Short mmCIF file of C-alpha atoms in Angstrom, two decimals:
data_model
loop_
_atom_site.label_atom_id
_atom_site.label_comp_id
_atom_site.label_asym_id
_atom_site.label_seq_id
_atom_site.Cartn_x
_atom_site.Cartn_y
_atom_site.Cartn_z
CA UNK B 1 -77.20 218.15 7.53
CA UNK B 2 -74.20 218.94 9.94
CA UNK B 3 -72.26 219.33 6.99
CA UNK B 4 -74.39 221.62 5.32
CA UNK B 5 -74.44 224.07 8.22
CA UNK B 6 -71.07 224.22 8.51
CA UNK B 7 -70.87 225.22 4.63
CA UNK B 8 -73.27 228.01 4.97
CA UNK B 9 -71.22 229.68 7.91
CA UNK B 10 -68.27 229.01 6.43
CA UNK B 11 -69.02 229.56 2.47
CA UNK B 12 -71.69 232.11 2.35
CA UNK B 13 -71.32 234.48 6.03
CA UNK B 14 -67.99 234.43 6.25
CA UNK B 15 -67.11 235.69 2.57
CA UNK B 16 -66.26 239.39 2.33
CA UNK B 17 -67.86 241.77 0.10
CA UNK B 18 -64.42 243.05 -1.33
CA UNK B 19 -63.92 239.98 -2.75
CA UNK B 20 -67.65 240.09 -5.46
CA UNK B 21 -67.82 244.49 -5.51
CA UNK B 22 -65.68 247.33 -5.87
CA UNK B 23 -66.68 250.48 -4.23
CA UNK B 24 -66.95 253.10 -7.09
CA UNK B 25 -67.75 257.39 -6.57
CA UNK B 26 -68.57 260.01 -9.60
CA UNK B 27 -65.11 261.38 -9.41
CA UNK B 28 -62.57 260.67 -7.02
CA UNK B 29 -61.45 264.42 -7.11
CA UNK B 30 -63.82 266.88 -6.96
CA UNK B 31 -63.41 271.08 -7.57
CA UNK B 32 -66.62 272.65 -5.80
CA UNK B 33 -67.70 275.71 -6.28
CA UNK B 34 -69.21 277.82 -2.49
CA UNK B 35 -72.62 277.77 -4.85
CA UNK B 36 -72.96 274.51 -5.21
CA UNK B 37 -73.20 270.59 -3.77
CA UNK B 38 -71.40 267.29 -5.19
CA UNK B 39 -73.27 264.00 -5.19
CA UNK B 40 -70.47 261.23 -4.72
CA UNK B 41 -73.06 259.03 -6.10
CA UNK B 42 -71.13 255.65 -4.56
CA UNK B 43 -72.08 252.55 -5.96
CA UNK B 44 -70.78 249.22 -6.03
CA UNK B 45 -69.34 247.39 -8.87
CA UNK B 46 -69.17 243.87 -9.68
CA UNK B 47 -65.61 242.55 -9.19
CA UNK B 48 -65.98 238.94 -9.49
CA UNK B 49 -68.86 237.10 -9.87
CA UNK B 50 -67.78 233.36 -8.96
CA UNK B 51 -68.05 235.43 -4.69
CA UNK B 52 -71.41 237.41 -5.41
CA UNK B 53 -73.35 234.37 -3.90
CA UNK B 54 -70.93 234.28 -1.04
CA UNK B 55 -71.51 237.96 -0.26
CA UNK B 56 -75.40 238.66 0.07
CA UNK B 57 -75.84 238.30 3.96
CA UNK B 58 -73.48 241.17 4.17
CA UNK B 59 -74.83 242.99 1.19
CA UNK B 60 -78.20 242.98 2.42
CA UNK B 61 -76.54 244.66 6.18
CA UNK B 62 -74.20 246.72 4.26
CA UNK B 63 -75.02 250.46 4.00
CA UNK B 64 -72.81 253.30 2.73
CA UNK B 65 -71.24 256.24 5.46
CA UNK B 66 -69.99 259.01 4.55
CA UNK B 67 -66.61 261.18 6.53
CA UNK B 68 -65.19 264.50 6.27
CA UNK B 69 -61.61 264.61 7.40
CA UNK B 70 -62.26 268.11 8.21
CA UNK B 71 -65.74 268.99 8.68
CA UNK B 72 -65.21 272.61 8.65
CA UNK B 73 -64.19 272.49 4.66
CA UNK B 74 -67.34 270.00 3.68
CA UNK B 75 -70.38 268.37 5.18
CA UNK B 76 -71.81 265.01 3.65
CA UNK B 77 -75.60 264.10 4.16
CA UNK B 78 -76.53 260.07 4.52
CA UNK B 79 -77.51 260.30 0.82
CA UNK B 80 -73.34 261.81 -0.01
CA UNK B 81 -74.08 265.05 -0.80
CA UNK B 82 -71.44 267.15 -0.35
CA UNK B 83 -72.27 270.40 1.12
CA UNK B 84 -69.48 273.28 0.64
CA UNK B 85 -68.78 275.32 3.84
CA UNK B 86 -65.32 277.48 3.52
CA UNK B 87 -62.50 277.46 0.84
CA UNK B 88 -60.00 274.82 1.53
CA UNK B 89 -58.97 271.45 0.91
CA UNK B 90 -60.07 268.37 2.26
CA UNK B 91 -61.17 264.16 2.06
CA UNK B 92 -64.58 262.48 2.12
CA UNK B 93 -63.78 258.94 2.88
CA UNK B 94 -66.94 256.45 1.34
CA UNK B 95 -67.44 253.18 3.31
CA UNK B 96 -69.63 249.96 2.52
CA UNK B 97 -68.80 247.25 4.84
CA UNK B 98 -65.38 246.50 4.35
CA UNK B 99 -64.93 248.85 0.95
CA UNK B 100 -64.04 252.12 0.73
CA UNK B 101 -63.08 254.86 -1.33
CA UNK B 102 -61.19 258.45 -0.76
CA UNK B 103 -62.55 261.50 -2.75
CA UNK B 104 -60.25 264.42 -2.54
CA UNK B 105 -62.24 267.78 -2.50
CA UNK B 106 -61.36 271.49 -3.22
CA UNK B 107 -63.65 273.96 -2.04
CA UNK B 108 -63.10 277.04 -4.56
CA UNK B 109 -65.20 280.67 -4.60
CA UNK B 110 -66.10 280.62 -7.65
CA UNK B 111 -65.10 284.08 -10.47
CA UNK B 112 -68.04 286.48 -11.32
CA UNK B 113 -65.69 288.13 -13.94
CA UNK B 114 -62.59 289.54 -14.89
CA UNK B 115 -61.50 292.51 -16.54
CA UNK B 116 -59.09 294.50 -17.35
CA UNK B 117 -58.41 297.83 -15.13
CA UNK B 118 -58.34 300.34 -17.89
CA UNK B 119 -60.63 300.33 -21.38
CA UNK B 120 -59.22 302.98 -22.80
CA UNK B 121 -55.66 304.63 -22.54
CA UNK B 122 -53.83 307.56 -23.57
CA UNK B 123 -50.41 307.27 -23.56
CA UNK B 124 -47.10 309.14 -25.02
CA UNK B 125 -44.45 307.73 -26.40
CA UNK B 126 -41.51 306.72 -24.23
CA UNK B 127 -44.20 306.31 -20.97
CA UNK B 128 -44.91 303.71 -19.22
CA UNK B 129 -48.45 302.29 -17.72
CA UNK B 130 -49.14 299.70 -15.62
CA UNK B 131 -52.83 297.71 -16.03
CA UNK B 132 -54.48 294.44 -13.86
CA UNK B 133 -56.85 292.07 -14.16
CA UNK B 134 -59.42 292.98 -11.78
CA UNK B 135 -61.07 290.08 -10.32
CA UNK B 136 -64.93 290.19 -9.13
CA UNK B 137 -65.50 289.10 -5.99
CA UNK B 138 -61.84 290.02 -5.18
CA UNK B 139 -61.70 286.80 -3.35
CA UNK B 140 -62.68 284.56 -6.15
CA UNK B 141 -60.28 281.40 -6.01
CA UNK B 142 -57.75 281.82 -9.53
CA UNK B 143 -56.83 278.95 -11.34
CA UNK B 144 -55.15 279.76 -14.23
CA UNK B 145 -53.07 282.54 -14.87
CA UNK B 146 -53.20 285.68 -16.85
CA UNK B 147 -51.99 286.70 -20.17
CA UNK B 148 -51.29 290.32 -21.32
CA UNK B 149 -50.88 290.56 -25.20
CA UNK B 150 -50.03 293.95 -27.49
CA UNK B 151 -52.04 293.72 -31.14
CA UNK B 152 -48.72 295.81 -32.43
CA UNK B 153 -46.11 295.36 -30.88
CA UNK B 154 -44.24 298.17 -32.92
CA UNK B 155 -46.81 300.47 -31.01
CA UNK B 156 -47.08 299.14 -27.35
CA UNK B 157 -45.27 296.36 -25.43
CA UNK B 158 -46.96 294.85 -22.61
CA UNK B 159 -45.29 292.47 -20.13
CA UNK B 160 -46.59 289.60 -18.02
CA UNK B 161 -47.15 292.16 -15.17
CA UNK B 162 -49.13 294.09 -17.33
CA UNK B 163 -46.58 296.74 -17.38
CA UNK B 164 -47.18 298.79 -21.24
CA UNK B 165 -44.41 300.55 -22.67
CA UNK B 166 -45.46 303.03 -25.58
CA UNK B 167 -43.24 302.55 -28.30
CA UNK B 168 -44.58 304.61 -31.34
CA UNK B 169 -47.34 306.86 -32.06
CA UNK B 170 -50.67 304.92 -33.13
CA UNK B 171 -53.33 302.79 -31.85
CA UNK B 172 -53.23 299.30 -30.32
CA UNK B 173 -55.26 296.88 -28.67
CA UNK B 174 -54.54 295.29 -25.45
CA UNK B 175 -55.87 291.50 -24.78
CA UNK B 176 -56.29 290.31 -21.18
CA UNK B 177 -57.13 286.50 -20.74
CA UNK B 178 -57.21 284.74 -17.12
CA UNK B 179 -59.45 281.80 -16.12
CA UNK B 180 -61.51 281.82 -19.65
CA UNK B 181 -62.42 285.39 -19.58
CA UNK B 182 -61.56 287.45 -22.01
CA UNK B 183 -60.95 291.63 -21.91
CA UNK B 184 -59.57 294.40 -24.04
CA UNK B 185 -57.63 297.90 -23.89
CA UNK B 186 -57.83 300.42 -26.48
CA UNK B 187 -54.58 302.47 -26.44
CA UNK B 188 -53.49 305.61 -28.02
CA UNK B 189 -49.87 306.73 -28.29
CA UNK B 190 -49.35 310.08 -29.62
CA UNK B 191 -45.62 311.70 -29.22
CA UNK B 192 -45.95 315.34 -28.41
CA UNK B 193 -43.79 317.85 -29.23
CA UNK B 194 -40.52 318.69 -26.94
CA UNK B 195 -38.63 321.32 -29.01
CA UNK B 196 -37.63 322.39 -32.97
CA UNK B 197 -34.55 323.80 -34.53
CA UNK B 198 -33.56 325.21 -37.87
CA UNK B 199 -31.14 323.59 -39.90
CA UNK B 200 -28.56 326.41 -39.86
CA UNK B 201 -27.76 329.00 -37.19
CA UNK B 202 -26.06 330.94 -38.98
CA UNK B 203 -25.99 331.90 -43.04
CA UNK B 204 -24.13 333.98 -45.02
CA UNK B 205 -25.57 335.31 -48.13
CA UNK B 206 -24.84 337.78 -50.87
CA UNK B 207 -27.49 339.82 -51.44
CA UNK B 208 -29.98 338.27 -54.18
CA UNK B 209 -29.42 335.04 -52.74
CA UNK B 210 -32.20 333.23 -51.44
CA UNK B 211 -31.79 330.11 -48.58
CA UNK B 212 -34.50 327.48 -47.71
CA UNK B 213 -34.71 327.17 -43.89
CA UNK B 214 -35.92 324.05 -42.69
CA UNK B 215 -37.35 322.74 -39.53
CA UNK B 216 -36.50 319.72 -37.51
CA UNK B 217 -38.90 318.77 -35.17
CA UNK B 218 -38.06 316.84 -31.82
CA UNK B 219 -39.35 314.31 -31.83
CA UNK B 220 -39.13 313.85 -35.56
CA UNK B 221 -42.61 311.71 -35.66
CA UNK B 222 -44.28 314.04 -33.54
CA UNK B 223 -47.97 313.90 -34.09
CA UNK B 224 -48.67 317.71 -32.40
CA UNK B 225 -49.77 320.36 -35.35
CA UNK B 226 -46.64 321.19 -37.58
CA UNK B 227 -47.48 324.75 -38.72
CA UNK B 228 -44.87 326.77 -39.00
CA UNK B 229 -44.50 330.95 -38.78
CA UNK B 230 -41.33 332.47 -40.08
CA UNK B 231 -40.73 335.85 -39.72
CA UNK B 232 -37.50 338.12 -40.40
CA UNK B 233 -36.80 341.11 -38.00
CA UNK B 234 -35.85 343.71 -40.04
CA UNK B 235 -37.50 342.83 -43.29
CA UNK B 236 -35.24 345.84 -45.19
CA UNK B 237 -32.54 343.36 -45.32
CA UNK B 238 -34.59 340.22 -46.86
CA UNK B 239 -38.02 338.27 -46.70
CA UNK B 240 -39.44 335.15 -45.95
CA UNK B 241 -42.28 333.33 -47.38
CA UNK B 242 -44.31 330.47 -45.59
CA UNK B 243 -42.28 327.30 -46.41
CA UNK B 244 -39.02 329.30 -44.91
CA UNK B 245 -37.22 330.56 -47.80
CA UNK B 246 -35.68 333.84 -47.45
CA UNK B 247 -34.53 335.77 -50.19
CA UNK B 248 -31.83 338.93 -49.36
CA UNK B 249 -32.89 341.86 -50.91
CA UNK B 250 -29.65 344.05 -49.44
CA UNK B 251 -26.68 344.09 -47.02
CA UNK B 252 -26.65 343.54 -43.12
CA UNK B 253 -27.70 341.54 -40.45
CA UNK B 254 -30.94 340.01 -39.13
CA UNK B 255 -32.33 337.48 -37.36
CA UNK B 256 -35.08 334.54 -38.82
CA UNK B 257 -37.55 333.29 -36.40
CA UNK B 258 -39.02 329.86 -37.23
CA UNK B 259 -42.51 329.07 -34.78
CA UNK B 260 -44.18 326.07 -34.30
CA UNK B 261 -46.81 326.60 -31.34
CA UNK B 262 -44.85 327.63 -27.90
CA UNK B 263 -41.51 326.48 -29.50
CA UNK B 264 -39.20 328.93 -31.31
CA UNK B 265 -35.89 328.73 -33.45
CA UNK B 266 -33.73 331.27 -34.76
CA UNK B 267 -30.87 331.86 -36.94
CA UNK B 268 -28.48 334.72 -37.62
CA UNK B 269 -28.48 336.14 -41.33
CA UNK B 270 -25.46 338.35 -42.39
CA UNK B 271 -26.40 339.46 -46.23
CA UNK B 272 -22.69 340.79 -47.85
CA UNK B 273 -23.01 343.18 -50.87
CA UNK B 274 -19.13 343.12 -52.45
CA UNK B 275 -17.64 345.75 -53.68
CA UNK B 276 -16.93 345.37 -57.73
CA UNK B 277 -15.01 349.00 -58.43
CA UNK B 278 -14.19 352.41 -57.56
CA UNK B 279 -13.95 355.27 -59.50
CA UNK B 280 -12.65 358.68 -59.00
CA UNK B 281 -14.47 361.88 -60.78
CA UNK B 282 -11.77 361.61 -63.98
CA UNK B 283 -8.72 360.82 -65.45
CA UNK B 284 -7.22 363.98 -65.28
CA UNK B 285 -6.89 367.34 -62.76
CA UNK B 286 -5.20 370.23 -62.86
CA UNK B 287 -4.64 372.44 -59.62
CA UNK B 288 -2.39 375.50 -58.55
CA UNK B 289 0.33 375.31 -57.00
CA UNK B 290 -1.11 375.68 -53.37
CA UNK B 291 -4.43 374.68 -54.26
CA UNK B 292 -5.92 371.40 -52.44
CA UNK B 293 -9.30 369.38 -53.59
CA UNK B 294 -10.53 366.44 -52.26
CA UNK B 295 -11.27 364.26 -54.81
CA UNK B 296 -14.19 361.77 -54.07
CA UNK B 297 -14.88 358.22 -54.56
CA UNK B 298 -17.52 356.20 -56.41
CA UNK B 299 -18.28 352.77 -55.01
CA UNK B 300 -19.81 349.91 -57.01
CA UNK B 301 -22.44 349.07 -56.46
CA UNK B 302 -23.18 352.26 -53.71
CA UNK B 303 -24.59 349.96 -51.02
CA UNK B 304 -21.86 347.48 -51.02
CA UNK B 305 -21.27 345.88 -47.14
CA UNK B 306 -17.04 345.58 -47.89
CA UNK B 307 -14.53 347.61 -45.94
CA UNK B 308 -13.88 350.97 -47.25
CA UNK B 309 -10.79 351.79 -46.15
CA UNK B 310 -8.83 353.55 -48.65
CA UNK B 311 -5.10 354.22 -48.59
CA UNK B 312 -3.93 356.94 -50.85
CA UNK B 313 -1.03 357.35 -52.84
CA UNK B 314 1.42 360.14 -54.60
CA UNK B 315 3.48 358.79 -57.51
CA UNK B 316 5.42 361.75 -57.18
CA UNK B 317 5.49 363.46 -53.39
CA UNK B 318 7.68 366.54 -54.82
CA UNK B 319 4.58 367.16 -57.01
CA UNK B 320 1.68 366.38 -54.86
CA UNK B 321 0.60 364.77 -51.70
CA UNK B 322 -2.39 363.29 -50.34
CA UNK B 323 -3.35 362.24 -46.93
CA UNK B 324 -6.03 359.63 -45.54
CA UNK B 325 -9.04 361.74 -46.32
CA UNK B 326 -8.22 361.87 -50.44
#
């Protein structure tokens, strides 16, 4: 009999629990949103039988407690429910007579959505634009991070700060993705029109020659309106039709005017009509002594553009001279 009691205290109440259970919790880290509660749901665990006799007197006084290591992050009821009360970081420490068990848990506000800051863009080429991912509530607790992505990158670049650079004139679509939310940016690129210019400044022509102005635009994929008004200023001298080809029509100078809304070109036209001949009024003339004539000159063609200067001669000054005039 003395031997048996001396078993029982020493077998059976004197065992520890740790030695027949393990102390087991849901998760042993848990992410909890301000909106809602955690149950640690503790339980114990069969470790080794061959001690579970050993260990019922202190399983039957056993009961589970519950600590916050900071009570201002989390509160735990009896039952260990976790109660979120600010955003932070913390431990709930799980004890059942000698067992216990740490849960690590993040207290996170939770995201309502995100988007991105602009839907729709215009844009020309060569700017730059930056967008954001706008968070709702603006205090929401981010995880992951964000990801800006161009659908044509010939079009638009966009960088990780969400800085676009317009490359081209066209239309591309901007992807946002941050913390499993999912937005999009419609942008447009056009390239407006900075200035034109003519392909020659200057042209020399003989009259009845035509020349085929052309216009080079600035930037040359400009997506502004590309009609084009030419016009000549003194229209005596040649014309122009509408794709810019002027024909002379007779000697001098003018000046083309190429138009493409508020921007203007021009170019300086000099139309030469050559001179092929001369004539004088005949072969022959007979004068008295004494006598003077003028003799005029006959210019081919009449409305020739070349220098007239004459210089006149005498074969024979003892016979006849002739001054500047003829």
């Amino acid at each position: 009999a003395i031997g048996a009691i001396v078993y029982n205290e020493v077998y059976y109440l004197n065992a520890e629990v740790s030695s027949a259970y393990e102390l087991t919790v849901a998760s042993e880290k848990i992410h909890l949103s301000t909106r809602e509660t955690s149950d640690l749901q503790a339980d114990l665990a069969i470790a080794d039988e061959a001690y579970l006799k050993r260990s019922e007197r202190k399983m039957r006084e056993g009961v589970y407690t519950y600590e916050a290591a900071d009570p201002s992050v989390v509160s735990v009821s009896p039952e260990g429910i976790i109660t979120p009360l600010k955003v932070g970081t913390t431990t709930v420490t799980v004890r059942f007579a000698e067992l216990s068990k740490t849960v690590e848990v993040e207290v996170y506000i939770p995201i309502d959505s995100i988007t991105i800051s602009e839907h729709e863009l215009s844009m020309h080429v060569g700017e730059k634009a930056l967008v954001r991912a706008v968070i709702r509530p603006v205090n929401a607790t981010l995880y992951g991070e964000t990801v800006f992505s161009s659908g044509n990158e010939n079009i638009a670049r966009i960088e990780e700060n969400g800085m676009i650079t317009a490359l081209a004139p066209g239309r591309a679509v901007i992807t946002m993705e941050s913390n499993g939310f999912t937005d999009t940016l419609v942008l447009s690129i056009d390239a407006p029109l900075h200035g034109i210019a003519l392909n020659e400044k200057e042209v020399s022509l003989i009259k009845g020659e035509s020349f085929l102005f052309e216009i080079a635009y600035d930037p040359e994929n400009t997506t502004d309106p590309r009609d084009a008004a030419f016009s000549v200023e003194d229209e005596t001298i040649g014309m122009v039709d509408e794709d810019g080809l002027f024909t002379s029509i007779a000697g001098g100078e003018t000046v083309l005017t190429a138009e493409v809304g508020k921007f203007k070109a021009v170019s300086k036209i000099s139309v030469r009509v050559p001179l092929t001949s001369i004539r004088l009024p005949g072969e022959a003339l007979t004068i008295r002594a004494g006598d003077s004539v003028t003799l005029p000159i006959s210019y081919e063609p009449a409305d020739t553009t070349d220098d007239l200067t004459t210089v006149w001669t005498s074969s024979d000054t003892s016979v006849v001279i002739v001054d500047e005039n003829g």
